[in-house]
Short mmCIF file of C-alpha atoms and ligand atoms in Angstrom, two decimals:
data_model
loop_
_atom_site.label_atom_id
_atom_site.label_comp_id
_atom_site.label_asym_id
_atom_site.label_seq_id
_atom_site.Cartn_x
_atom_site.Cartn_y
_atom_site.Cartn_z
CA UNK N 1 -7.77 28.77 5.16
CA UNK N 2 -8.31 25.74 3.58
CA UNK N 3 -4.94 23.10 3.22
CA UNK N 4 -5.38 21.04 0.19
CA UNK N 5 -3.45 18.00 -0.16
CA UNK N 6 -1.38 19.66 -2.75
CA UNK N 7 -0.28 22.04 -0.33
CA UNK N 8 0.26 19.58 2.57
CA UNK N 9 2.59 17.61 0.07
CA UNK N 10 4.73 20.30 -1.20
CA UNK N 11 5.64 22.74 1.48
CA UNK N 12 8.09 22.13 3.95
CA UNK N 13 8.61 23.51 6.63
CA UNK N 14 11.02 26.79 7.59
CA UNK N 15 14.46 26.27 9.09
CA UNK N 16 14.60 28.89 12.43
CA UNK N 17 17.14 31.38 11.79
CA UNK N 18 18.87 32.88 8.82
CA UNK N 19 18.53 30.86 6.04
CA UNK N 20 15.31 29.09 4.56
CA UNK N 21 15.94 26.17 2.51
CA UNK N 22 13.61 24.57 -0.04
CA UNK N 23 14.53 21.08 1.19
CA UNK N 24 14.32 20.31 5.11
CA UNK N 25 17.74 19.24 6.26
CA UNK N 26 18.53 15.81 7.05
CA UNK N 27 19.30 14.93 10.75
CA UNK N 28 21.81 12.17 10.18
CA UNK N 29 22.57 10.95 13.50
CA UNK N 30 21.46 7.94 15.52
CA UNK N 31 21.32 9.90 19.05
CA UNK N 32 20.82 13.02 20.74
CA UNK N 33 22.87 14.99 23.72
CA UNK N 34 22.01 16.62 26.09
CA UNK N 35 23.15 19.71 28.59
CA UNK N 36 22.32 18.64 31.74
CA UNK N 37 21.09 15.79 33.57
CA UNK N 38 17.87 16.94 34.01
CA UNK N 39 17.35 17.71 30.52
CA UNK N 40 18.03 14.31 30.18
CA UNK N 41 15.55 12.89 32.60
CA UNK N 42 12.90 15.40 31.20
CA UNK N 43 12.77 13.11 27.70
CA UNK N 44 14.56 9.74 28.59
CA UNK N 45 10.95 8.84 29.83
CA UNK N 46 8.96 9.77 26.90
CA UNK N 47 10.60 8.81 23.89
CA UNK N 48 7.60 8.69 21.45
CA UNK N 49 7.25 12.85 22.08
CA UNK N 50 11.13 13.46 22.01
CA UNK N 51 14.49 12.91 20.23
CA UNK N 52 16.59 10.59 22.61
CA UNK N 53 17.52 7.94 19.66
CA UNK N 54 16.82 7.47 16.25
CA UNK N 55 15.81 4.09 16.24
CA UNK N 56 12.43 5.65 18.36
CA UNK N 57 12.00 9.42 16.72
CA UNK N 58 14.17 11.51 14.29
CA UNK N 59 13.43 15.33 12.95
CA UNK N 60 13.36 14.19 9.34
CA UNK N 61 11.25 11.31 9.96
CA UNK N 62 8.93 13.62 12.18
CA UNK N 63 8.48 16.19 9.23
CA UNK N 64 7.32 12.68 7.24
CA UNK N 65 4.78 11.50 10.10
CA UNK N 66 3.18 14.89 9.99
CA UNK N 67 2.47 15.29 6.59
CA UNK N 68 1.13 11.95 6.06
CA UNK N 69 -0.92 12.03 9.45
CA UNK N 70 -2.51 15.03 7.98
CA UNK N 71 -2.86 13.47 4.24
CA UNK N 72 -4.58 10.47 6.10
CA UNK N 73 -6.70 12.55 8.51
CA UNK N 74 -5.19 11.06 10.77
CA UNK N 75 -4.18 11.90 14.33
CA UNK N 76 -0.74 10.11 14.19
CA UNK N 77 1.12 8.33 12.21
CA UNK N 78 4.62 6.32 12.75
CA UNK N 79 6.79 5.41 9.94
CA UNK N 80 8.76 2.53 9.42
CA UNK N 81 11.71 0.80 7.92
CA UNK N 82 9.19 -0.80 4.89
CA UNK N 83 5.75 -1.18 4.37
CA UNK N 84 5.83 -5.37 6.18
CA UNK N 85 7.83 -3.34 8.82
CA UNK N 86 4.39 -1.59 9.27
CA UNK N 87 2.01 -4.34 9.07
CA UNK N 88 3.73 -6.78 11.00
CA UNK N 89 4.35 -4.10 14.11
CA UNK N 90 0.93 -3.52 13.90
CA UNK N 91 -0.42 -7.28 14.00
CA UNK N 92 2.29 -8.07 16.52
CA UNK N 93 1.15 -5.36 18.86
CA UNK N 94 -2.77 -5.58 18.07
CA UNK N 95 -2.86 -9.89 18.40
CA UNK N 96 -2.63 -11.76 21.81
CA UNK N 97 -2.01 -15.13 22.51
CA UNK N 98 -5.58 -17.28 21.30
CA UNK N 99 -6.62 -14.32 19.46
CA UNK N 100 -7.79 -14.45 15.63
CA UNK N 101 -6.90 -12.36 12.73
CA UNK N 102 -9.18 -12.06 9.58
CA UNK N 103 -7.94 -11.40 6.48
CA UNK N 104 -10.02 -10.58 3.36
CA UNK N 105 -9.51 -11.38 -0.45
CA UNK N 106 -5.79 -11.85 -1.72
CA UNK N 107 -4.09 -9.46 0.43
CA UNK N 108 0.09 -8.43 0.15
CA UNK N 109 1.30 -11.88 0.34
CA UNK N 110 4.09 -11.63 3.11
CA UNK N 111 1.19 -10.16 5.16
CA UNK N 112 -0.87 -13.24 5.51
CA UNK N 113 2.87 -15.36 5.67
CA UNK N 114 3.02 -12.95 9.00
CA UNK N 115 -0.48 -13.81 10.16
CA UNK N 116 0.69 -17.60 9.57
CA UNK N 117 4.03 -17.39 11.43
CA UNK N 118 1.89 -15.90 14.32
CA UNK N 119 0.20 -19.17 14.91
CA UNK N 120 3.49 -20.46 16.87
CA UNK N 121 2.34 -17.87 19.60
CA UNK N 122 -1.36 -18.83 19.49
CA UNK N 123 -2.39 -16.43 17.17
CA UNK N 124 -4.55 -17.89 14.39
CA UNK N 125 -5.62 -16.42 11.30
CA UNK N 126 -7.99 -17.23 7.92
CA UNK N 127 -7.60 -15.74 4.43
CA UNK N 128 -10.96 -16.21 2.76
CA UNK N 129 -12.11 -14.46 -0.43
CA UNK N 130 -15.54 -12.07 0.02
CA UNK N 131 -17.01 -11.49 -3.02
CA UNK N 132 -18.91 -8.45 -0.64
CA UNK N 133 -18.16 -6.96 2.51
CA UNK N 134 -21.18 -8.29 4.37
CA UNK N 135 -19.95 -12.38 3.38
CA UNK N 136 -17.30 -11.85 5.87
CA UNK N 137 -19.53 -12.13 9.03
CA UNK N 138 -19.67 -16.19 8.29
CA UNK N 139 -16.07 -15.62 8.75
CA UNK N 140 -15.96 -14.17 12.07
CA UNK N 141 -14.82 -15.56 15.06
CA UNK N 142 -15.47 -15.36 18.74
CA UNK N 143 -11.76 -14.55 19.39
CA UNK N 144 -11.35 -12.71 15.88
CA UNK N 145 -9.70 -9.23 16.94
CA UNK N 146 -8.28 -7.19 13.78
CA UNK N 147 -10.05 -7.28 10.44
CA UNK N 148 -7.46 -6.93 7.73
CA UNK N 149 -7.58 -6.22 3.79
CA UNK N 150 -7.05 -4.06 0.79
CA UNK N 151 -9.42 -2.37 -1.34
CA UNK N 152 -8.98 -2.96 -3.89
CA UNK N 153 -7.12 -6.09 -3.26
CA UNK N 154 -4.30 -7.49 -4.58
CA UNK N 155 -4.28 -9.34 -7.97
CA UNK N 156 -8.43 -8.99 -8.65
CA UNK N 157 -8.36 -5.61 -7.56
CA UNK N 158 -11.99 -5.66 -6.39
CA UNK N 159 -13.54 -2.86 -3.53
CA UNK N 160 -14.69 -3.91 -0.53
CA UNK N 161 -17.75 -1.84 1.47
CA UNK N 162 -15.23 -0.78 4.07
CA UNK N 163 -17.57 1.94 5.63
CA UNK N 164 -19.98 -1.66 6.37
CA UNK N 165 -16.57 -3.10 7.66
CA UNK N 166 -15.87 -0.91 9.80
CA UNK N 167 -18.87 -0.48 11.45
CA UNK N 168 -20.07 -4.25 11.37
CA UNK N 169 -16.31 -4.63 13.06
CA UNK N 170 -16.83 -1.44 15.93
CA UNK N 171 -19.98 -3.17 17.25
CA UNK N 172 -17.74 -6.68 17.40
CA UNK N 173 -14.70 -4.68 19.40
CA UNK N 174 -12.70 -5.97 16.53
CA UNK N 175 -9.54 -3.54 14.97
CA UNK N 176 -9.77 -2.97 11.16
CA UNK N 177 -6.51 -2.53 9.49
CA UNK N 178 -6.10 -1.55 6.28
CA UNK N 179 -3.52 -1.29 3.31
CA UNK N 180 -4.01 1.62 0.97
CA UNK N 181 -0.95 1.71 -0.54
CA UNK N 182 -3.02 1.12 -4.11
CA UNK N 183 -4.39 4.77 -3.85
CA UNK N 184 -1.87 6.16 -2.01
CA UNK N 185 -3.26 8.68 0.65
CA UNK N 186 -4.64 11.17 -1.81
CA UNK N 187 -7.30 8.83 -3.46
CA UNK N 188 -8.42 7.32 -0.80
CA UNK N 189 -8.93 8.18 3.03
CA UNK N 190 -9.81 4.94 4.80
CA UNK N 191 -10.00 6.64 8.60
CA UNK N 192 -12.99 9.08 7.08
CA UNK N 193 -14.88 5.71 7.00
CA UNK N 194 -14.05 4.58 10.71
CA UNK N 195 -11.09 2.37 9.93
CA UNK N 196 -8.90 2.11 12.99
CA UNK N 197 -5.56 1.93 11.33
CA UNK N 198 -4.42 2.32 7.52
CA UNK N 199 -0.74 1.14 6.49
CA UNK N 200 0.94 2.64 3.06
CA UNK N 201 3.96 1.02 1.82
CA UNK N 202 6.34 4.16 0.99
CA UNK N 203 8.02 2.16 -1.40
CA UNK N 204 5.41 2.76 -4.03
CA UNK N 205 3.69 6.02 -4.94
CA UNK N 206 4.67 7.85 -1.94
CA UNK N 207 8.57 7.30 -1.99
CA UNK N 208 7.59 7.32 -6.25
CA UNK N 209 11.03 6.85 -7.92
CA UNK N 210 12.25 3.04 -6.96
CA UNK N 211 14.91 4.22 -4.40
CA UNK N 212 13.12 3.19 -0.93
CA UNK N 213 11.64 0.72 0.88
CA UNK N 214 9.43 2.43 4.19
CA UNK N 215 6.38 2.16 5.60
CA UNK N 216 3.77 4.39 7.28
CA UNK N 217 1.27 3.00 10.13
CA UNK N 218 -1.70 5.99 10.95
CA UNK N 219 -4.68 6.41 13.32
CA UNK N 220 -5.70 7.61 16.61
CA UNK N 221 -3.04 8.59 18.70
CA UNK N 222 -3.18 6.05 21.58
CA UNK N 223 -3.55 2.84 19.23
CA UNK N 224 -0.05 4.33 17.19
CA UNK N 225 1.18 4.96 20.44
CA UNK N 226 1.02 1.50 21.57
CA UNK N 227 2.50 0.47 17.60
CA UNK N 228 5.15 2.51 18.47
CA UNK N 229 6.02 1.58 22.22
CA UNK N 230 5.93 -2.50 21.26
CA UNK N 231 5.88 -3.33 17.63
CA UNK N 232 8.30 -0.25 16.76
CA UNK N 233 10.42 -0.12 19.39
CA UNK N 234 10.90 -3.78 20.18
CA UNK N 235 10.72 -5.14 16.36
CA UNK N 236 13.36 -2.16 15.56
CA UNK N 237 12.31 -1.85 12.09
CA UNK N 238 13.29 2.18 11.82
CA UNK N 239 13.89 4.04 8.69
CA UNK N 240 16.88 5.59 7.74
CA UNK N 241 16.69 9.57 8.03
CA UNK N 242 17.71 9.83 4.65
CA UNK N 243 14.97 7.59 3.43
CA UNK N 244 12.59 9.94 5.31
CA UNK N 245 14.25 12.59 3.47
CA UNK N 246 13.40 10.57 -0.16
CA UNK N 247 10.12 10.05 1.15
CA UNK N 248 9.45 14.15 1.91
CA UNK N 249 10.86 14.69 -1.65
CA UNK N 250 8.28 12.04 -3.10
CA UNK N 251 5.88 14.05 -1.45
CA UNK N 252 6.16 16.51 -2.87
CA UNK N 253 5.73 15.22 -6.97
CA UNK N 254 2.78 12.68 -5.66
CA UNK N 255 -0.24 14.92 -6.68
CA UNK N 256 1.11 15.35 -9.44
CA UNK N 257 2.15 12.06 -10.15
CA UNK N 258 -0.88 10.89 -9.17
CA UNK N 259 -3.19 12.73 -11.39
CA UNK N 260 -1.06 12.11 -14.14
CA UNK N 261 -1.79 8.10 -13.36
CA UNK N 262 -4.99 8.51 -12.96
CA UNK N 263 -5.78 9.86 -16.58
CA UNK N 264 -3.26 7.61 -18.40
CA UNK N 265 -4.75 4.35 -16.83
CA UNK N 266 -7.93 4.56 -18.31
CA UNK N 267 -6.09 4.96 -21.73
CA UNK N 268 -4.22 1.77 -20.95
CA UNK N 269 -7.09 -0.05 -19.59
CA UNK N 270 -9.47 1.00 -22.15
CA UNK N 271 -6.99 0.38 -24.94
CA UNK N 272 -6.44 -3.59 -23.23
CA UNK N 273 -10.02 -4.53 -22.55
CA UNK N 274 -10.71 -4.58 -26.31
CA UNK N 275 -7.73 -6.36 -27.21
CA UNK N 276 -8.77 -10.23 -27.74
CA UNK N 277 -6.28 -11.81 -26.98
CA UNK N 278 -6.69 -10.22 -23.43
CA UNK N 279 -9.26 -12.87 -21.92
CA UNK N 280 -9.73 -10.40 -18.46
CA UNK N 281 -8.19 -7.09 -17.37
CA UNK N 282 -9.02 -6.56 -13.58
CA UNK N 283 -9.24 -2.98 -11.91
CA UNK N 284 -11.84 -1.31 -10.29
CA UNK N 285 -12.04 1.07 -13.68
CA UNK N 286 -13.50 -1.81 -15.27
CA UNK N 287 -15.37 -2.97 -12.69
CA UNK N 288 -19.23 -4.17 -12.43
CA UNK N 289 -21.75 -1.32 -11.41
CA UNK N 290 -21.55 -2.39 -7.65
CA UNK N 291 -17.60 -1.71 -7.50
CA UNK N 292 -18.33 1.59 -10.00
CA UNK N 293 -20.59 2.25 -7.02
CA UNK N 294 -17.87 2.04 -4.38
CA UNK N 295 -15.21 3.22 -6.32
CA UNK N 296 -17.65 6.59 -6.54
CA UNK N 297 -17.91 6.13 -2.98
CA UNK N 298 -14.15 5.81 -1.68
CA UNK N 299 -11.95 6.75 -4.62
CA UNK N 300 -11.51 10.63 -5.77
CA UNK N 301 -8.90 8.80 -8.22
CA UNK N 302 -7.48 5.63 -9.73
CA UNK N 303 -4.15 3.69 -9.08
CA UNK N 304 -2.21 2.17 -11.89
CA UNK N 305 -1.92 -1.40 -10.49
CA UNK N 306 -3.56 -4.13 -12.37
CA UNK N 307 -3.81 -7.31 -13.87
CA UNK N 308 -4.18 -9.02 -17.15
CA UNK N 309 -5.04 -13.18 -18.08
CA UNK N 310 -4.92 -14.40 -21.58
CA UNK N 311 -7.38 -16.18 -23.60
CA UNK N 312 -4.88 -18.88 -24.20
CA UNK N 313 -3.71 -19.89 -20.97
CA UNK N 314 -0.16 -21.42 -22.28
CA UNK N 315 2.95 -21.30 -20.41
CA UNK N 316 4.98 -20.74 -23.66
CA UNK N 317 3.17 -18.71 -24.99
CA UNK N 318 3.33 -16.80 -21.41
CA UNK N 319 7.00 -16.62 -21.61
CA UNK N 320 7.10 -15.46 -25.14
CA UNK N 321 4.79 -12.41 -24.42
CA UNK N 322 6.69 -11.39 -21.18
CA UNK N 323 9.91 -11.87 -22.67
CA UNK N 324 8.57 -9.73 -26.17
CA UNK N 325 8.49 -6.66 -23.51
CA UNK N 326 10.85 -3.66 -24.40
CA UNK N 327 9.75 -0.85 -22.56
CA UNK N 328 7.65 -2.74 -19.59
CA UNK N 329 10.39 -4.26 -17.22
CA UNK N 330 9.85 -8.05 -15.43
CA UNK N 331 10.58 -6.76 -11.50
CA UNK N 332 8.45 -6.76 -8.51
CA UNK N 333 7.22 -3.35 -6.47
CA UNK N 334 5.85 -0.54 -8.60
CA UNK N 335 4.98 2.77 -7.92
CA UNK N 336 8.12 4.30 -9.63
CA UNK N 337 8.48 5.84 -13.22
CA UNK N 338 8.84 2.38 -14.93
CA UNK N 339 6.18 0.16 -15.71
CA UNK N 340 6.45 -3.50 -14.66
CA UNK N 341 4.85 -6.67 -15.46
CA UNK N 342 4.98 -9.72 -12.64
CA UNK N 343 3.63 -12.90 -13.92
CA UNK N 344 1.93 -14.50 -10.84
CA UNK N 345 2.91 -18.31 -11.95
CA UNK N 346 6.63 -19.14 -10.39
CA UNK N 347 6.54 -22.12 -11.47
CA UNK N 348 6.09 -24.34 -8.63
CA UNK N 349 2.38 -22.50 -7.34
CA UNK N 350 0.20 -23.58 -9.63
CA UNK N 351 -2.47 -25.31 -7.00
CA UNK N 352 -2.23 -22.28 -5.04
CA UNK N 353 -3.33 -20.03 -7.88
CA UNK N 354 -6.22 -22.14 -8.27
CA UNK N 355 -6.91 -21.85 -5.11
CA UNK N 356 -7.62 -18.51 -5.60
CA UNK N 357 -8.99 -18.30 -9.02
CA UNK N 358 -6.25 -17.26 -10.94
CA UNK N 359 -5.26 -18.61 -14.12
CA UNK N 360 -1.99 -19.85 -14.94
CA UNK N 361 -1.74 -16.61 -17.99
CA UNK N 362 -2.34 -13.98 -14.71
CA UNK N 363 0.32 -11.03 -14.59
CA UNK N 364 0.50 -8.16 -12.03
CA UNK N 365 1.03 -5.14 -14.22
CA UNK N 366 1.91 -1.40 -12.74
CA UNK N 367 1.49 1.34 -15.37
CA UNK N 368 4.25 4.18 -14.52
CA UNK N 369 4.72 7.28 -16.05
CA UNK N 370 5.96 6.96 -19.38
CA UNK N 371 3.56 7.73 -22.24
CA UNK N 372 0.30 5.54 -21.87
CA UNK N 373 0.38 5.06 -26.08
CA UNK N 374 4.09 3.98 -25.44
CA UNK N 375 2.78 1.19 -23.33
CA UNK N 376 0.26 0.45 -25.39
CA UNK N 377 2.35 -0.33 -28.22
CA UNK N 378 4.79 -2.15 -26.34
CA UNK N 379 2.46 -4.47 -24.66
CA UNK N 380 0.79 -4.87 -28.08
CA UNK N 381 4.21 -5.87 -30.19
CA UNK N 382 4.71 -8.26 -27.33
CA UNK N 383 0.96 -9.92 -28.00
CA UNK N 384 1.34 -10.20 -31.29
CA UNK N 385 5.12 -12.04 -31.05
CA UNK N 386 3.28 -14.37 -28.79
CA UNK N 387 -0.04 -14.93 -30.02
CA UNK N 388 -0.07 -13.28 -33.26
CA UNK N 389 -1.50 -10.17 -35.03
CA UNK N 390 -4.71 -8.95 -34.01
CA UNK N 391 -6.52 -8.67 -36.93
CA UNK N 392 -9.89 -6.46 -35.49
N1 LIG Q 1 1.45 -3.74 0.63
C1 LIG Q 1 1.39 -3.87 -0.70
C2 LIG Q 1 0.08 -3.71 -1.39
C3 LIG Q 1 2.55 -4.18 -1.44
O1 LIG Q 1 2.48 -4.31 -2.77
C4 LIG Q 1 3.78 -4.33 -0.73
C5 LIG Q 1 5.06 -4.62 -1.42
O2 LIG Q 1 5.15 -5.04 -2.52
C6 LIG Q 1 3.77 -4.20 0.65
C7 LIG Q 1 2.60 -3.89 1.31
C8 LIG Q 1 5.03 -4.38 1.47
O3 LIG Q 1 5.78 -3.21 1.45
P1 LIG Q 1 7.39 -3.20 1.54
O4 LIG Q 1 7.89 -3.86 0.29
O5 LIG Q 1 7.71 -1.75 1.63
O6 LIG Q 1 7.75 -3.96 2.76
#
């Protein structure tokens, strides 16, 4: 029989015995007792495959790491306290002293902080912007180790060839890592492609309603075995079993969300790219025919993060727009119901935006799942308060 995502999303799985409830129950306890003593010594050694304490392995978080090892094709999959819980267990175990980490275009930026902090232990690391996948090799290092980036990335939301990536990075012996959390799992399926680890942030689509911070590391058994003996265990950053819980219960509404996101983002995007006052939206909808091409490739969907810039790159005129906002809250992470706008000036960065090509006008914007016409409107009362009517 075949097991669509759908199915692998909603279903949960049976309680033994006499009752059979929709929702799995929540184990709610930090540790596990045993009968005897050599019950004890039979799982006291292998932690990873048995409940001894939940800061290593829970029931409710186990239900989690299954379905999302299977959503990712995966062969395992560990979950953690939040998505930088994730990615910096994962650099922390894959990095060794005088080892180099690569990462590609603007990545999470907390990520690349981690890569930086890591330099105090030897660890070095470069953030350089690839317009293509194959520009990277200039990049490399003898001592680079772990690849890691985003497609689409982070504020341009451009696709990288990560099929090329991976296997330009296999013949190296260097890790990839990526973060899908844009597509969530069901869009996009970055281990098909022979990338050695994907990390979601479950505090976005996958948790979907703005009530938890996780996140999820997957790949082949041994390599999240290792995450999970050193940068889990020893970094301790272990989610809550009722966040696991939250998590299974986003599950379960993601296809759905999902395709629902998909549809009303080309509304929204379609609606904005003709505005004028708009100088650039950026997502891969709207992309040039060579990122059409790889979102054909890698995407069976879109995501619903994005960014705008304005013709008229004035701070005041900035403010007045954001402010104009009714419906679209000003608040960082997305992948809830409400949309958000994030303006990527704070004020005291402006040297490092042009460092990376971003104007001064550039907002992060997450469509969520009100209706796309309501956004519409709202972000178009807001342009004309701050740059007046448009009259085409
Ligand atoms: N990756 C991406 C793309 C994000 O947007 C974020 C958070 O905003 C993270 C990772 C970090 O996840 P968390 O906030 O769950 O630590």
């Amino acid at each position: 029989m075949n097991c669509y995502d759908e199915d692998i999303c909603t279903t949960v799985s049976r309680a033994e015995g006499s009752y059979f409830p929709m929702s799995p129950d929540i184990t709610m306890t930090s540790s596990f007792r045993y009968e005897t003593y050599e019950d004890f010594l039979a799982v006291s050694t292998d932690e990873k495959n048995n409940y001894v304490y939940t800061r290593g392995t829970n029931p409710t978080t186990k239900i989690l790491e299954d379905k999302l090892a299977m959503l990712e094709n995966g062969e395992k999959c560990k979950v953690f306290a939040s998505g930088m819980g994730a990615i910096s267990a994962t650099l922390f175990t894959l990095l060794n002293a005088g080892d180099h980490v690569l990462m590609l275009n603007t990545i999470y930026g907390e990520a690349a902080a981690f890569a930086k902090y890591l330099e105090k232990f030897d660890i070095s690391s470069d953030r350089v912007d690839v317009q293509q996948a194959s520009d990277l090799v200039e990049h490399v290092k003898e001592n680079t180790k772990v690849i890691y980036f985003e497609s689409p990335s982070t504020q341009k939301f451009q696709l990288l060839d990560i099929e090329w990536i991976s296997n330009y990075a296999k013949k190296r012996g260097i890790k990839t890592v990526i973060d899908g959390t844009w597509s969530s799992p069901l869009f996009h399926k970055p281990l098909n492609y022979g990338v050695d680890i994907v990390i979601h942030s479950l505090s976005k689509y996958i948790g979907g309603h703005s009530d938890i911070v996780g996140g999820v590391v997957t790949g082949e058994k041994k390599l999240v075995d290792t995450i999970f003996e050193h940068g889990h265990q020893s970094l301790g950053a272990t989610i809550s079993p009722f966040n696991s819980w939250l998590a299974i219960r986003g599950l379960r509404t993601l296809p759905v969300r999902m395709n629902h996101l998909d549809q009303s983002i080309r509304v929204v995007l379609n609606a904005l790219s003709k505005d004028p006052r708009i100088n650039q939206v950026y997502h891969p909808y709207l992309g040039d025919e060579d990122q059409q091409k790889l979102a054909q490739k890698y995407l069976s969907g879109f995501g619903s993060l994005f960014s705008i810039n304005m013709v008229d790159d004035d701070f005041e005129k900035l403010t007045k727009f954001v402010n104009s906002l009714n419906v679209v809250s000003l608040g960082v992470s997305w992948g809830g119901f409400e949309s958000l706008i994030l303006p990527a000036f704070k004020g005291n960065n402006i040297e490092k935006l042009k460092e990376r090509g971003l104007k001064t006008s550039h907002m992060r914007m997450y469509l969520g799942l009100e209706n796309p016409q309501t956004i519409i409107a709202d972000i178009q009362q807001a342009l004309d308060h701050a740059y007046g009517k448009n009259d085409l």
